[in-house]
Amino acid sequence: MKYLPAILSEDHPSLSATERAYATIKRQIIELDLEPGAHVTKSTLARRAGASTMPAREALTRLQRDGLVQALPRSGYRILPVTLKGTRDLCAFRRLLEVEAAGLAAELGCPERDLARMEELLSVTYETGDPASLDAFLRANLEFDAIIANRCGNDMLAQAVIRVFDELERVLRITLKSLPFSEPAAHQRREILEAIRDRDPAAARAAMGARTRTAQEQIIDQLVSHASLAEVSISVT
């Protein structure tokens, strides 16, 4: 694939020290090793990334632009929390992007190898409370959607979808910890695959729209169960 979500990306020896520090800290935030709302110092983050001060500082500047960390006056950094409003906005934005990507992928058609890979990915499930199976499911789920994004024929759209996945993964790691695997959601993903295989753009858009709406409802319901108010920050407990 041309564009990969962070969960599928591999470290590369040609990366600069700043790029390595950025990727390492970002993964720790996404995977909740650095919990939402946590306060950390630049030296702590540099040590966790195995980086010197300058690459860590430059990486933190990028992470601030990503909306993952916030600089605090004279007191280090804060890992920005997941909020209900931010999650609603993210899910709505995801739906706009992925619905169009699915329609375009169906219109252009996907190679048989991609369709076969998507079929394989549909078989991956997870067990609540099993971090290894959850990680495998997230990798499969995001790869499924990344294949579609990479086959939409629009590089800017594909890159936007992939950026959303990196933000969405952190939310999914919070919500799926206590959300059982959904057979109806799996069926919706299959409908997307069938519509793309049939080269039916209208059906692909409808199927992706239904799937992303269902996902948003499940995500918000789970986040609300973690919160005492409708618009508070969500922290991992």
PDB file of N, CA, C and O in Angstrom, residues 5 48 87 89 91 123 146 178 203 224:
ATOM      1  N   PRO A   5      -1.478   3.450   7.820  1.00  0.00           N
ATOM      2  CA  PRO A   5      -1.678   3.964   9.172  1.00  0.00           C
ATOM      3  C   PRO A   5      -0.498   3.591  10.042  1.00  0.00           C
ATOM      4  O   PRO A   5       0.231   2.634   9.747  1.00  0.00           O
ATOM      5  N   ARG A  48      12.065   7.987  26.959  1.00  0.00           N
ATOM      6  CA  ARG A  48      11.167   6.931  26.475  1.00  0.00           C
ATOM      7  C   ARG A  48      11.373   6.680  24.988  1.00  0.00           C
ATOM      8  O   ARG A  48      11.161   5.565  24.501  1.00  0.00           O
ATOM      9  N   THR A  87     -14.348  13.287  19.678  1.00  0.00           N
ATOM     10  CA  THR A  87     -14.600  11.977  19.079  1.00  0.00           C
ATOM     11  C   THR A  87     -15.772  12.025  18.111  1.00  0.00           C
ATOM     12  O   THR A  87     -15.728  11.408  17.042  1.00  0.00           O
ATOM     13  N   ASP A  89     -16.694  14.625  16.385  1.00  0.00           N
ATOM     14  CA  ASP A  89     -16.192  15.317  15.195  1.00  0.00           C
ATOM     15  C   ASP A  89     -15.313  14.392  14.352  1.00  0.00           C
ATOM     16  O   ASP A  89     -15.405  14.375  13.117  1.00  0.00           O
ATOM     17  N   CYS A  91     -15.355  11.059  14.228  1.00  0.00           N
ATOM     18  CA  CYS A  91     -16.156  10.010  13.586  1.00  0.00           C
ATOM     19  C   CYS A  91     -16.955  10.559  12.409  1.00  0.00           C
ATOM     20  O   CYS A  91     -17.099   9.885  11.380  1.00  0.00           O
ATOM     21  N   SER A 123     -11.868 -12.189   8.662  1.00  0.00           N
ATOM     22  CA  SER A 123     -11.942 -13.345   9.559  1.00  0.00           C
ATOM     23  C   SER A 123     -11.324 -13.069  10.932  1.00  0.00           C
ATOM     24  O   SER A 123     -11.445 -13.882  11.851  1.00  0.00           O
ATOM     25  N   ALA A 146      -7.601   0.762   4.964  1.00  0.00           N
ATOM     26  CA  ALA A 146      -6.490   1.385   4.258  1.00  0.00           C
ATOM     27  C   ALA A 146      -6.406   0.896   2.813  1.00  0.00           C
ATOM     28  O   ALA A 146      -6.044   1.660   1.913  1.00  0.00           O
ATOM     29  N   SER A 178     -13.707  -2.795  26.513  1.00  0.00           N
ATOM     30  CA  SER A 178     -14.882  -3.325  27.196  1.00  0.00           C
ATOM     31  C   SER A 178     -16.052  -3.573  26.253  1.00  0.00           C
ATOM     32  O   SER A 178     -17.173  -3.812  26.699  1.00  0.00           O
ATOM     33  N   ALA A 203     -23.798   1.316  -3.811  1.00  0.00           N
ATOM     34  CA  ALA A 203     -23.890   0.328  -2.739  1.00  0.00           C
ATOM     35  C   ALA A 203     -22.699   0.438  -1.797  1.00  0.00           C
ATOM     36  O   ALA A 203     -22.833   0.282  -0.579  1.00  0.00           O
ATOM     37  N   VAL A 224     -19.283   7.466  26.755  1.00  0.00           N
ATOM     38  CA  VAL A 224     -20.227   8.020  27.727  1.00  0.00           C
ATOM     39  C   VAL A 224     -20.232   7.168  28.996  1.00  0.00           C
ATOM     40  O   VAL A 224     -20.353   7.680  30.113  1.00  0.00           O
TER      41      VAL A 224
END
